[in-house]
Rosetta silent file (secondary structure, phi, psi, omega in degrees, C-alpha in Angstrom):
SEQUENCE: MSSLFQRSTGSQRRVPNELLGLDLGASGVKVVRLRRSTSGVVLVGADILPPLDAAVPVLALPPKLLTNYAAVAFSNSRQAVRLANVAAVGDALGGKLQEVIKVEPDQRLAFTVLRTIAEKRETQVLTVAVPEADVRQVLALFAHGAPAVLSLEHAGLVALTTFYHGPGREPGDEAVCLIEAGARTTFIAFLNKGAPVLVRTLELGGDQLVAALQAQWGLDRETALGTLGQGGTIDISQPLHDLAAPFLRQLSISRDFVERQESCRVARIFLSGGLGQVRQWAQEIQSTLGTPTVVWDPFGSLAAATVPDALHNQRGRFAAAIGAALAAFEEP
SCORE:     score description
SCORE:     0.000 S_00000001
   1 L     0.000  126.624  176.705  -21.618   38.702  -29.285 S_00000001
   2 L   -67.713  149.197 -178.437  -22.252   42.441  -29.065 S_00000001
   3 L   -64.379  154.610  177.793  -19.455   44.562  -30.462 S_00000001
   4 L   -75.443   -2.976  169.478  -16.800   45.932  -28.113 S_00000001
   5 L   -66.602  143.660  175.277  -17.843   49.406  -29.206 S_00000001
   6 L   -89.953  112.207 -178.278  -19.756   51.222  -26.472 S_00000001
   7 L  -122.602  152.221  178.144  -23.109   52.091  -27.985 S_00000001
   8 L   -70.639  151.021 -178.640  -26.236   53.467  -26.420 S_00000001
   9 L   -60.995  131.761  176.378  -29.055   51.017  -25.809 S_00000001
  10 L    87.631   -4.410  178.856  -31.315   50.642  -28.798 S_00000001
  11 L   -69.662  142.996 -178.639  -28.959   52.302  -31.284 S_00000001
  12 L  -131.218  149.670  178.086  -29.013   50.749  -34.734 S_00000001
  13 L  -128.144  150.603  174.627  -26.737   50.974  -37.726 S_00000001
  14 L   -85.554  118.768 -179.169  -27.273   50.167  -41.351 S_00000001
  15 L   -86.429  125.723 -179.231  -24.889   47.351  -42.211 S_00000001
  16 L   -68.292  166.289 -178.807  -23.520   47.640  -45.774 S_00000001
  17 L   -85.679   -4.055  177.051  -23.706   44.738  -48.202 S_00000001
  18 E  -135.977  132.269 -175.695  -19.927   44.549  -48.546 S_00000001
  19 E  -140.602  152.932  164.068  -17.443   44.298  -45.695 S_00000001
  20 E   -92.383  134.793  167.867  -13.845   43.535  -44.912 S_00000001
  21 E  -105.417  123.647 -175.595  -13.337   40.902  -42.245 S_00000001
  22 E  -124.361  129.475  172.382   -9.972   41.413  -40.555 S_00000001
  23 E  -113.170  109.863 -176.161   -8.229   39.208  -38.016 S_00000001
  24 E   -84.315   71.645 -176.490   -5.292   41.114  -36.525 S_00000001
  25 E   -81.187  156.273 -179.710   -3.254   38.037  -35.658 S_00000001
  26 L   -68.979  -24.289 -179.619    0.275   38.045  -34.248 S_00000001
  27 L   -95.244   -6.534 -178.724    1.496   35.878  -37.138 S_00000001
  28 E   160.347  155.783  178.795   -0.245   37.891  -39.867 S_00000001
  29 E   -94.533  113.396  177.972   -3.336   39.924  -40.682 S_00000001
  30 E   -88.636  130.043 -174.863   -5.973   37.736  -42.306 S_00000001
  31 E  -128.464  131.844  170.074   -8.266   39.691  -44.618 S_00000001
  32 E  -129.847  141.490  172.720  -11.425   38.685  -46.452 S_00000001
  33 E  -108.639  117.173 -174.724  -13.670   40.882  -48.546 S_00000001
  34 E  -118.491  147.008  178.202  -17.216   39.540  -48.414 S_00000001
  35 E  -125.525  132.370  178.450  -20.382   40.571  -50.221 S_00000001
  36 E   -95.464  128.127 -179.747  -23.910   39.828  -49.057 S_00000001
  37 E  -135.932 -178.793 -179.930  -26.422   39.020  -51.785 S_00000001
  38 L   -65.708  -22.723  179.575  -29.761   37.286  -52.160 S_00000001
  39 L   -89.452   -4.863 -179.083  -27.918   33.987  -52.648 S_00000001
  40 E   124.841 -166.224 -178.880  -25.892   34.383  -49.437 S_00000001
  41 E   -95.502  127.180 -176.323  -22.474   35.711  -48.481 S_00000001
  42 E  -120.421  155.026  179.577  -19.786   35.313  -51.147 S_00000001
  43 E   -86.756  127.234  175.239  -16.024   35.818  -51.159 S_00000001
  44 E   -96.172  -38.347  179.889  -14.711   38.727  -53.231 S_00000001
  45 E  -168.401  162.438 -179.591  -11.050   38.451  -52.189 S_00000001
  46 E  -154.324  152.514  177.741   -8.701   37.230  -49.487 S_00000001
  47 E  -164.267  161.452  170.306   -5.097   37.672  -48.402 S_00000001
  48 E  -118.086  118.924 -178.267   -2.694   37.281  -45.484 S_00000001
  49 E   -99.616  161.241  177.978   -0.687   40.429  -44.780 S_00000001
  50 L   -58.542  152.749  177.103    2.444   40.754  -42.609 S_00000001
  51 L   -61.247  154.305 -179.710    1.823   41.126  -38.868 S_00000001
  52 L   -65.532  142.210  178.085    1.437   44.654  -37.571 S_00000001
  53 E  -100.699  118.401 -177.907    4.631   46.426  -36.562 S_00000001
  54 L   -58.849  -28.598 -178.649    4.272   48.224  -33.226 S_00000001
  55 L   -77.381  -20.959  179.878    6.840   50.790  -34.389 S_00000001
  56 E  -129.184   82.372 -174.240    4.789   51.581  -37.522 S_00000001
  57 L   -75.331   64.493 -179.946    1.121   51.557  -36.471 S_00000001
  58 L  -132.248  135.447  176.766   -0.291   51.617  -39.985 S_00000001
  59 L  -106.688  109.130 -178.953   -2.449   49.010  -41.709 S_00000001
  60 L   -98.924  117.129 -178.400   -1.812   49.047  -45.450 S_00000001
  61 L  -104.050  139.923  176.388   -4.473   47.159  -47.411 S_00000001
  62 L   -61.888  142.006 -178.990   -4.132   46.104  -51.071 S_00000001
  63 H   -54.123  -34.341 -177.217   -6.438   48.165  -53.349 S_00000001
  64 H   -67.754  -18.571  179.833   -8.251   45.004  -54.528 S_00000001
  65 H  -101.432  -11.126 -171.674   -9.424   44.352  -50.976 S_00000001
  66 L   -71.267  131.668  171.737  -10.256   47.895  -49.965 S_00000001
  67 L  -145.995 -179.190 -166.650  -13.872   48.783  -49.210 S_00000001
  68 L   -76.911  -27.930 -173.170  -15.585   51.326  -46.961 S_00000001
  69 E  -132.926  150.294 -179.274  -16.205   49.328  -43.780 S_00000001
  70 E  -133.196  142.411  169.174  -14.429   46.653  -41.784 S_00000001
  71 E  -105.919  121.111 -167.867  -15.401   44.169  -39.092 S_00000001
  72 E  -113.344  137.636  175.716  -12.287   43.609  -36.980 S_00000001
  73 E  -124.385  143.483  172.738  -11.288   40.703  -34.733 S_00000001
  74 E  -157.670  161.872  176.363   -8.314   40.408  -32.403 S_00000001
  75 L  -156.613  155.526  174.186   -7.388   38.562  -29.219 S_00000001
  76 L  -158.611  177.886 -175.351   -4.598   38.329  -26.681 S_00000001
  77 L   -71.105  -10.144  178.892   -3.961   36.962  -23.210 S_00000001
  78 L   -83.538  -11.149  178.473   -5.289   40.178  -21.624 S_00000001
  79 L   -86.631  141.563 -178.880   -8.819   39.442  -22.814 S_00000001
  80 E  -119.132  117.922  178.257  -11.086   37.433  -20.524 S_00000001
  81 E  -111.536  133.701  179.409  -13.856   35.278  -22.002 S_00000001
  82 E  -155.272  157.910  169.629  -16.267   33.447  -19.743 S_00000001
  83 E   -97.000  139.518 -179.376  -19.723   31.955  -19.377 S_00000001
  84 E  -142.549  141.121  171.159  -21.733   33.266  -16.445 S_00000001
  85 E  -100.059  120.866 -174.002  -25.118   32.586  -14.888 S_00000001
  86 E  -113.213  130.317 -178.651  -26.561   35.869  -13.633 S_00000001
  87 L   -79.723   65.986  179.102  -29.415   36.061  -11.138 S_00000001
  88 L  -166.169  155.598  175.195  -31.313   38.634  -13.178 S_00000001
  89 L  -138.165  162.240  174.236  -33.467   38.923  -16.295 S_00000001
  90 H    61.774 -136.936 -175.080  -34.572   41.726  -18.583 S_00000001
  91 H   -65.827  -21.557 -178.275  -33.609   45.302  -17.721 S_00000001
  92 H   -79.157   -9.798 -173.509  -31.958   44.247  -14.469 S_00000001
  93 H   -63.805  -44.803 -173.754  -29.378   42.125  -16.305 S_00000001
  94 H   -56.644  -50.879 -179.132  -26.916   44.898  -17.199 S_00000001
  95 H   -64.903  -41.046 -179.619  -26.298   46.129  -13.670 S_00000001
  96 H   -67.937  -35.504 -179.789  -26.119   42.645  -12.175 S_00000001
  97 H   -62.642  -39.604  178.390  -23.720   41.492  -14.871 S_00000001
  98 H   -60.618  -35.215  178.804  -21.272   44.247  -13.932 S_00000001
  99 H   -70.053  -42.663 -176.122  -21.277   42.916  -10.361 S_00000001
 100 H   -69.431  -45.994 -175.643  -20.751   39.292  -11.389 S_00000001
 101 H   -79.163  -25.883  179.866  -18.000   39.891  -13.967 S_00000001
 102 L    56.006   59.083  178.915  -16.289   42.637  -11.927 S_00000001
 103 L   -71.791  133.266  178.751  -15.105   44.620  -14.913 S_00000001
 104 L   -75.091  156.832 -179.380  -12.246   46.989  -14.138 S_00000001
 105 L   -58.679  -26.619 -177.928  -12.589   50.708  -14.955 S_00000001
 106 L   -95.250   20.955  179.758  -10.002   50.339  -17.725 S_00000001
 107 E  -121.989  153.052  168.649  -11.905   47.497  -19.469 S_00000001
 108 E  -105.804  146.064  179.733  -14.756   47.244  -21.936 S_00000001
 109 E  -120.077  131.675  170.889  -17.358   44.510  -21.577 S_00000001
 110 E  -125.100  150.481 -179.011  -19.375   42.903  -24.365 S_00000001
 111 E  -154.438  160.805  172.143  -21.852   40.080  -23.902 S_00000001
 112 E  -135.568  141.165  179.222  -24.542   38.031  -25.539 S_00000001
 113 E   -81.431  126.308  178.276  -27.474   36.303  -23.859 S_00000001
 114 E   -89.932  -45.061  177.513  -27.470   32.547  -24.433 S_00000001
 115 E  -163.587  156.162  176.942  -30.673   31.661  -22.622 S_00000001
 116 E  -115.944  129.613  177.904  -33.063   32.856  -19.943 S_00000001
 117 E  -103.590   93.927 -171.174  -34.327   30.502  -17.225 S_00000001
 118 H   -61.153  -41.981 -175.863  -37.586   32.203  -16.295 S_00000001
 119 H   -65.849  -25.078  178.035  -38.489   29.961  -13.361 S_00000001
 120 H  -100.125   -1.440 -173.114  -35.133   30.732  -11.705 S_00000001
 121 L    47.343   52.776 -175.107  -35.086   34.382  -12.863 S_00000001
 122 E  -132.760  146.632 -179.955  -31.604   33.626  -14.168 S_00000001
 123 E  -127.827  133.230  174.832  -29.800   34.456  -17.419 S_00000001
 124 E   -97.706  127.085 -177.325  -26.838   32.663  -18.955 S_00000001
 125 E  -129.005  152.987  173.263  -24.494   35.015  -20.792 S_00000001
 126 E  -109.098  122.961 -172.289  -21.247   34.749  -22.732 S_00000001
 127 E  -123.401  157.018  171.024  -18.952   37.677  -21.929 S_00000001
 128 E  -141.776  129.921  176.279  -15.617   39.137  -23.008 S_00000001
 129 E  -112.946  131.434 -174.400  -13.697   41.860  -21.164 S_00000001
 130 E  -132.027  135.973  176.566  -10.962   43.741  -23.039 S_00000001
 131 E   -57.700  135.628  178.760   -8.570   46.470  -21.849 S_00000001
 132 H   -56.837  -37.060 -178.673   -9.636   49.902  -23.082 S_00000001
 133 H   -62.811  -36.810  178.894   -6.049   50.581  -24.182 S_00000001
 134 H   -66.838  -41.059  178.709   -6.125   47.570  -26.528 S_00000001
 135 H   -61.842  -46.228 -178.166   -9.383   48.747  -28.096 S_00000001
 136 H   -65.327  -35.679  179.001   -8.030   52.234  -28.656 S_00000001
 137 H   -64.373  -40.831  178.423   -4.812   50.869  -30.151 S_00000001
 138 H   -67.703  -45.244 -178.091   -6.769   48.847  -32.698 S_00000001
 139 H   -63.904  -29.362  179.509   -9.108   51.718  -33.572 S_00000001
 140 H   -63.976  -24.683  178.364   -6.101   53.999  -34.131 S_00000001
 141 L   -65.723  -21.625 -174.658   -5.114   51.815  -37.091 S_00000001
 142 L  -117.697   26.435 -173.353   -8.271   52.979  -38.874 S_00000001
 143 L   -70.063  -24.206 -175.291   -8.294   56.615  -37.785 S_00000001
 144 L  -130.577  131.572  174.813   -7.953   58.020  -41.299 S_00000001
 145 L    72.894 -173.757 -179.856   -9.646   57.047  -44.552 S_00000001
 146 L   -85.168  149.983   -0.261  -11.269   53.770  -45.507 S_00000001
 147 L   -86.992  155.433  170.663  -12.132   51.370  -44.137 S_00000001
 148 E   -88.511  146.846 -178.201  -14.030   52.624  -41.110 S_00000001
 149 E   -80.499  122.368  179.201  -14.448   50.129  -38.285 S_00000001
 150 E   -92.954  -34.934  179.498  -18.009   48.864  -38.048 S_00000001
 151 E  -153.380  157.394 -179.625  -17.466   46.330  -35.254 S_00000001
 152 E  -134.758  124.260 -170.665  -14.715   45.008  -33.020 S_00000001
 153 E  -134.029  163.663  172.591  -14.829   41.418  -31.760 S_00000001
 154 E   -78.260  129.965 -172.398  -12.881   38.723  -29.915 S_00000001
 155 H   -60.741  -42.475 -179.068  -11.167   36.505  -32.504 S_00000001
 156 H   -63.454  -40.193 -176.966  -12.027   33.193  -30.831 S_00000001
 157 H   -70.123  -35.667  178.042  -15.701   34.043  -30.468 S_00000001
 158 H   -79.952  -21.692  167.648  -16.134   35.071  -34.096 S_00000001
 159 H   -61.840  -36.426  175.378  -14.295   31.915  -35.186 S_00000001
 160 H   -65.171  -36.428  174.841  -17.152   30.231  -33.349 S_00000001
 161 H   -58.707  -45.475  178.417  -19.586   32.323  -35.414 S_00000001
 162 H   -62.230  -40.635  178.060  -18.017   30.918  -38.600 S_00000001
 163 H   -59.299  -41.284  179.188  -18.274   27.408  -37.163 S_00000001
 164 H   -64.555  -26.244  176.813  -22.002   27.927  -36.578 S_00000001
 165 H   -85.437   -9.542 -178.671  -22.373   28.820  -40.259 S_00000001
 166 L  -116.664 -112.546 -176.607  -20.443   25.683  -41.258 S_00000001
 167 H   -59.961  -27.579 -178.694  -20.089   22.355  -39.420 S_00000001
 168 H   -88.977   10.849 -177.308  -22.125   23.645  -36.467 S_00000001
 169 H   -62.862  -38.378  178.676  -25.101   24.658  -38.610 S_00000001
 170 L  -124.932   86.232 -171.486  -27.038   21.542  -37.596 S_00000001
 171 L   -68.625  -26.449 -177.415  -25.706   20.540  -34.163 S_00000001
 172 L    62.843 -147.740 -177.083  -28.106   17.678  -33.512 S_00000001
 173 L  -102.150    2.150 -173.802  -27.796   16.041  -30.107 S_00000001
 174 L   -89.341  158.378  173.517  -24.028   15.594  -29.971 S_00000001
 175 E   -99.982  140.201 -178.780  -21.409   17.497  -28.007 S_00000001
 176 E  -137.528  169.596  177.407  -18.378   18.839  -29.876 S_00000001
 177 E  -129.823  135.454  173.453  -15.286   20.934  -29.245 S_00000001
 178 E  -108.778  129.232  176.260  -13.893   23.783  -31.347 S_00000001
 179 E  -120.975  112.920  177.391  -10.170   24.602  -31.060 S_00000001
 180 E  -107.795  105.788 -173.433   -9.027   27.832  -32.737 S_00000001
 181 E   -97.203  117.763  176.751   -5.223   27.986  -32.405 S_00000001
 182 L   -94.837 -167.232 -178.670   -3.577   31.371  -32.807 S_00000001
 183 L   -74.848  -30.052 -174.925    0.068   32.367  -32.789 S_00000001
 184 L  -126.034  -25.870  177.926    0.221   32.883  -29.013 S_00000001
 185 L  -134.905  161.325  179.501   -3.026   31.624  -27.482 S_00000001
 186 E  -127.502  127.609 -179.301   -5.581   28.951  -28.279 S_00000001
 187 E   -96.597  133.796 -178.198   -9.331   29.397  -27.837 S_00000001
 188 E  -125.481  133.148  174.946  -11.426   26.364  -26.890 S_00000001
 189 E  -133.352  124.977  172.023  -15.215   26.082  -26.889 S_00000001
 190 E   -98.262  131.106 -178.502  -17.205   23.002  -25.895 S_00000001
 191 E  -121.394  138.197  173.465  -20.727   22.910  -27.292 S_00000001
 192 E  -124.122  120.519 -176.535  -23.593   20.607  -26.341 S_00000001
 193 L    54.512   36.088  175.928  -26.565   20.509  -28.704 S_00000001
 194 L    88.740   -9.991 -176.865  -25.214   23.698  -30.285 S_00000001
 195 E  -102.733  135.695  176.360  -24.962   25.723  -27.056 S_00000001
 196 E   -62.869  133.638  177.741  -21.632   26.748  -25.471 S_00000001
 197 E  -122.213  -16.453  175.446  -21.096   24.998  -22.142 S_00000001
 198 E  -157.762  131.231  174.745  -17.399   25.762  -21.518 S_00000001
 199 E  -128.826  140.932 -179.766  -15.000   28.300  -23.045 S_00000001
 200 E  -146.361  153.216  170.118  -11.298   28.648  -22.263 S_00000001
 201 E  -122.847  121.287 -176.808   -8.211   30.425  -23.576 S_00000001
 202 E  -112.384  151.238 -176.099   -4.942   28.533  -23.045 S_00000001
 203 L   -84.331   75.037  172.705   -1.364   29.745  -23.383 S_00000001
 204 L  -150.873  133.621  178.721   -0.252   27.770  -26.411 S_00000001
 205 L  -152.258  173.136 -177.604    0.223   28.965  -29.960 S_00000001
 206 H   -61.214  -30.829 -179.461    2.088   28.333  -33.166 S_00000001
 207 H   -61.237  -34.928  179.693    4.858   30.799  -32.241 S_00000001
 208 H   -66.965  -37.815  177.614    5.922   28.540  -29.364 S_00000001
 209 H   -68.010  -42.644  178.180    6.283   25.578  -31.700 S_00000001
 210 H   -60.675  -43.844  179.123    8.264   27.636  -34.214 S_00000001
 211 H   -62.994  -38.302  178.920   10.584   28.850  -31.439 S_00000001
 212 H   -65.271  -40.507  178.525   11.071   25.272  -30.219 S_00000001
 213 H   -67.065  -39.015  177.710   12.002   24.111  -33.715 S_00000001
 214 H   -62.404  -43.559 -177.862   14.432   26.997  -34.133 S_00000001
 215 H   -69.482  -39.232 -175.333   16.141   26.181  -30.833 S_00000001
 216 H   -71.065  -39.773 -174.893   16.277   22.423  -31.404 S_00000001
 217 H  -114.068    3.882  178.978   17.695   22.472  -34.923 S_00000001
 218 L    66.274   38.285 -177.055   19.238   25.927  -35.166 S_00000001
 219 L   -92.939  153.348  168.261   16.816   27.033  -37.889 S_00000001
 220 L   -78.616  167.928 -173.028   15.915   30.533  -38.934 S_00000001
 221 H   -61.881  -42.181 -177.873   12.253   31.464  -38.541 S_00000001
 222 H   -62.110  -41.510  178.877   11.354   31.060  -42.239 S_00000001
 223 H   -67.869  -40.382  178.047   12.822   27.541  -42.360 S_00000001
 224 H   -61.870  -41.216  176.821   11.105   26.604  -39.097 S_00000001
 225 H   -62.851  -37.696  179.827    7.783   27.789  -40.508 S_00000001
 226 H   -63.204  -30.063  179.638    8.418   25.706  -43.611 S_00000001
 227 L   -69.210  -16.614 -179.113    8.716   22.540  -41.515 S_00000001
 228 L   -86.010  -12.250 -178.470    5.106   23.012  -40.406 S_00000001
 229 L   -72.810  169.845 -178.513    3.739   22.849  -43.948 S_00000001
 230 L   -61.848  -27.686 -178.872    2.249   19.785  -45.576 S_00000001
 231 L  -100.300   17.288 -178.295    5.497   19.214  -47.452 S_00000001
 232 L   -61.069  139.576 -175.607    7.807   19.662  -44.453 S_00000001
 233 L   -98.459   -9.718 -179.638   10.795   17.293  -44.489 S_00000001
 234 L   -98.768  135.159  178.760   11.631   17.405  -40.752 S_00000001
 235 L   -77.313  112.099 -177.258    9.743   15.167  -38.335 S_00000001
 236 L  -101.201    9.370 -173.984    8.242   17.547  -35.765 S_00000001
 237 H   -58.113  -45.683 -175.791    6.219   14.905  -33.903 S_00000001
 238 H   -69.580  -49.271  177.448    8.414   14.799  -30.786 S_00000001
 239 H   -61.222  -34.857  177.281    8.843   18.569  -30.227 S_00000001
 240 H   -66.845  -41.560  178.354    5.131   19.033  -30.855 S_00000001
 241 H   -59.999  -46.038 -178.237    4.328   16.235  -28.393 S_00000001
 242 H   -65.396  -42.567 -177.542    6.532   17.808  -25.710 S_00000001
 243 H   -69.126  -38.528 -173.454    5.167   21.308  -26.265 S_00000001
 244 H   -82.422  -11.815 -173.327    1.517   20.246  -26.394 S_00000001
 245 H   -54.502  -51.223  178.836    1.570   17.980  -23.314 S_00000001
 246 H   -61.843  -39.964  177.715    0.443   20.630  -20.749 S_00000001
 247 H   -60.774  -45.371 -176.878   -2.190   21.946  -23.179 S_00000001
 248 H   -68.544  -30.428  173.899   -3.556   18.460  -23.826 S_00000001
 249 H   -63.766  -44.313  178.364   -3.793   17.761  -20.098 S_00000001
 250 H   -65.818  -38.405  178.164   -5.940   20.867  -19.687 S_00000001
 251 H   -63.761  -42.004  179.219   -7.998   19.931  -22.748 S_00000001
 252 H   -64.429  -42.432  177.287   -8.589   16.438  -21.339 S_00000001
 253 H   -61.378  -42.871  178.854   -9.643   17.860  -17.951 S_00000001
 254 H   -64.073  -43.348  179.169  -12.056   20.231  -19.688 S_00000001
 255 H   -60.043  -46.021 -179.386  -13.484   17.420  -21.826 S_00000001
 256 H   -63.396  -39.497  178.315  -14.037   15.223  -18.760 S_00000001
 257 H   -61.773  -46.520 -179.193  -15.710   18.100  -16.891 S_00000001
 258 H   -62.340  -43.214 -178.160  -18.107   18.795  -19.769 S_00000001
 259 H   -64.917  -36.983  177.142  -19.024   15.131  -20.136 S_00000001
 260 H   -72.245  -46.425 -175.760  -19.813   14.820  -16.411 S_00000001
 261 H   -64.756  -39.159 -173.813  -21.606   18.158  -16.160 S_00000001
 262 H  -100.901   -0.997 -176.660  -23.712   17.687  -19.282 S_00000001
 263 L    50.929   53.291 -176.453  -24.118   13.882  -19.125 S_00000001
 264 L  -139.450  179.060  173.591  -22.826   13.680  -22.688 S_00000001
 265 L  -129.055  126.959  178.129  -19.912   12.425  -24.737 S_00000001
 266 E   -71.129  113.129 -170.288  -17.772   14.779  -26.812 S_00000001
 267 E   -86.363  -33.370 -176.681  -18.084   13.156  -30.220 S_00000001
 268 E  -148.269  153.722  174.630  -15.738   15.268  -32.353 S_00000001
 269 E  -119.562  126.062 -178.692  -13.074   17.956  -32.097 S_00000001
 270 E  -105.986  132.481 -175.633  -12.926   20.597  -34.849 S_00000001
 271 E  -112.833  137.245  169.504   -9.645   22.410  -35.561 S_00000001
 272 E  -144.802 -179.608 -176.171   -8.966   25.801  -37.120 S_00000001
 273 E    88.894  179.462 -175.293   -6.232   28.422  -36.884 S_00000001
 274 L   -60.688  -48.618  179.193   -2.562   28.141  -37.774 S_00000001
 275 H   -65.452  -25.622  178.089   -1.807   24.954  -35.844 S_00000001
 276 H   -61.554  -18.165  179.650   -4.959   23.449  -37.309 S_00000001
 277 H   -89.254   -4.081 -178.543   -3.100   23.293  -40.634 S_00000001
 278 L   -94.424  116.826 -173.982   -0.315   21.153  -39.106 S_00000001
 279 H   -55.652  -41.630 -176.598   -1.024   17.456  -39.667 S_00000001
 280 H   -68.583  -24.014  177.570    0.807   16.330  -36.534 S_00000001
 281 H   -65.019  -47.801  177.955   -1.282   18.685  -34.361 S_00000001
 282 H   -63.282  -40.749  179.789   -4.490   16.885  -35.299 S_00000001
 283 H   -63.498  -41.080 -178.610   -2.809   13.516  -34.839 S_00000001
 284 H   -64.487  -43.063  179.847   -1.515   14.457  -31.378 S_00000001
 285 H   -65.334  -45.682 -176.638   -4.945   15.596  -30.170 S_00000001
 286 H   -66.456  -41.329 -178.076   -6.731   12.551  -31.549 S_00000001
 287 H   -70.843  -32.288 -178.772   -4.234   10.027  -30.189 S_00000001
 288 H   -76.922  -44.156 -175.653   -4.159   11.660  -26.734 S_00000001
 289 H   -94.211  -15.753 -179.216   -7.891   12.169  -26.249 S_00000001
 290 L    68.115   25.236 -178.752   -9.136    9.279  -28.374 S_00000001
 291 L  -116.804  132.612  178.058  -11.706   11.588  -29.997 S_00000001
 292 L   -52.960  132.226 -175.789  -12.139   11.950  -33.780 S_00000001
 293 E  -117.480  131.394 -172.730  -10.480   15.191  -34.882 S_00000001
 294 E  -123.217  126.604  170.871  -11.629   17.167  -37.922 S_00000001
 295 E   -91.226  115.192 -174.798   -9.823   19.998  -39.738 S_00000001
 296 L  -105.867  158.856 -175.020  -12.650   22.123  -41.145 S_00000001
 297 L  -103.935  109.549  179.998  -12.633   24.767  -43.865 S_00000001
 298 H   -59.150  -28.786  179.772  -14.005   28.182  -42.756 S_00000001
 299 H   -68.194  -18.997  175.534  -14.615   29.155  -46.392 S_00000001
 300 H   -67.615  -10.739  177.960  -17.189   26.368  -46.549 S_00000001
 301 H   -79.871   -9.107 -178.136  -19.388   28.614  -44.396 S_00000001
 302 L   -97.069  158.225  179.086  -19.891   30.961  -47.360 S_00000001
 303 L   -68.344  -33.064  178.493  -22.361   30.595  -50.217 S_00000001
 304 E  -154.116  135.476 -179.198  -19.512   30.859  -52.724 S_00000001
 305 L  -154.611  115.093  170.588  -15.759   31.123  -52.297 S_00000001
 306 L  -105.205  103.378 -173.642  -12.940   30.846  -54.821 S_00000001
 307 L   -85.936  134.020  178.002   -9.841   30.994  -52.646 S_00000001
 308 L   -54.230  142.307 -177.853   -6.552   32.148  -54.239 S_00000001
 309 H   -55.600  -36.187 -177.395   -4.188   29.234  -54.918 S_00000001
 310 H   -64.450  -18.385 -177.856   -1.487   30.801  -52.728 S_00000001
 311 H  -104.477    6.848 -172.762   -3.807   30.477  -49.711 S_00000001
 312 H   -55.862  -43.616 -178.258   -4.926   26.915  -50.360 S_00000001
 313 H   -87.814    7.377 -179.402   -2.955   25.442  -47.433 S_00000001
 314 H  -117.851   11.915 -171.834   -3.821   28.393  -45.173 S_00000001
 315 H   -58.181  -38.322 -176.888   -7.609   28.243  -45.391 S_00000001
 316 H   -66.438  -14.052 -179.334   -8.103   27.292  -41.753 S_00000001
 317 H   -78.848   -6.352 -172.673   -6.444   30.510  -40.579 S_00000001
 318 H   -98.884    9.225 -175.383   -9.377   32.618  -41.816 S_00000001
 319 H   -59.439  -44.100 -177.915  -12.072   31.486  -39.359 S_00000001
 320 H   -71.350  -40.646  179.823  -11.928   34.678  -37.266 S_00000001
 321 H   -62.036  -45.309  178.662  -11.719   37.072  -40.245 S_00000001
 322 H   -64.743  -43.752 -177.675  -14.743   35.437  -41.896 S_00000001
 323 H   -64.143  -35.190  178.327  -16.625   35.298  -38.604 S_00000001
 324 H   -59.714  -44.623  179.149  -16.073   38.996  -37.872 S_00000001
 325 H   -69.944  -41.901  179.602  -17.815   39.926  -41.128 S_00000001
 326 H   -61.379  -41.254  179.319  -20.577   37.322  -40.718 S_00000001
 327 H   -62.942  -39.707  178.777  -21.319   38.608  -37.207 S_00000001
 328 H   -67.637  -39.686  177.086  -21.589   42.172  -38.528 S_00000001
 329 H   -61.140  -29.510 -176.415  -23.906   41.110  -41.348 S_00000001
 330 L   -81.851   -8.464 -178.118  -26.179   39.502  -38.744 S_00000001
 331 L   -61.918  139.255  179.688  -26.621   42.695  -36.714 S_00000001
 332 L   -68.426    0.000    0.000  -30.253   43.865  -36.610 S_00000001
């Protein structure tokens, strides 16, 4: 995915060998410091910082994580991600894409070409449109001092980048689904033989489950969050089942569509994000769809990673932060 920065065609930048990957999530800012070496990309440090406060638009990074450049990921319900087949190839693609996607004047568009069908003079692209105001708000966080922003990406799409460096490295012939669950929205990507065939963003996130637990049992937010951990003492199966029902109906419809359209069977579902760390979430998806569900470790996509003990049960939340840096390292 090309960065949401507007750059002139053909412009190139020298990507440094050390980057911060930042995921500006609503439940917390996930940060990884990664270094690229001859042996691969290794983890230098990681942390989860408090969520950004709209009243105090400042991002304070611990000195141990600070470096000169950052690759930043964020997402919200105002961003639109879609797959599109465009009746154009080569130099004609840009203009035709603007017609197909119908980007508003106050939006930025980024895209990546998935494949070109020469005989049909058609190009399949993966696009994301983001309000200009959101981009400017994020860039304002880095207006002074280090780090400078090197790239700006959609969190769900760079979580997919991390997946491609991990479990999706050798896709084989099977179809799979990636579910990256954030605090307020959940990104879904169906892949067949490694290629995206359907992407969706649904209105379900961990914050809704926390709010439901607070309302049902009269808990404060910290206690409600504690019930979602591996050692939680309250059975959250029923509230999770009730909350997830509309989401799972949409997921099932999407799965059935992909299987008919692609003449395939979705063999596995891979989970990351905050809800991905909740045992009952994986159980609910697997029991409803009857498809094996796997919680994968984004740090496994790196050549070497010693994750701080305090983050051991939060590893799945770092898929977008890691992917933002990996995507920047891959830039030509």
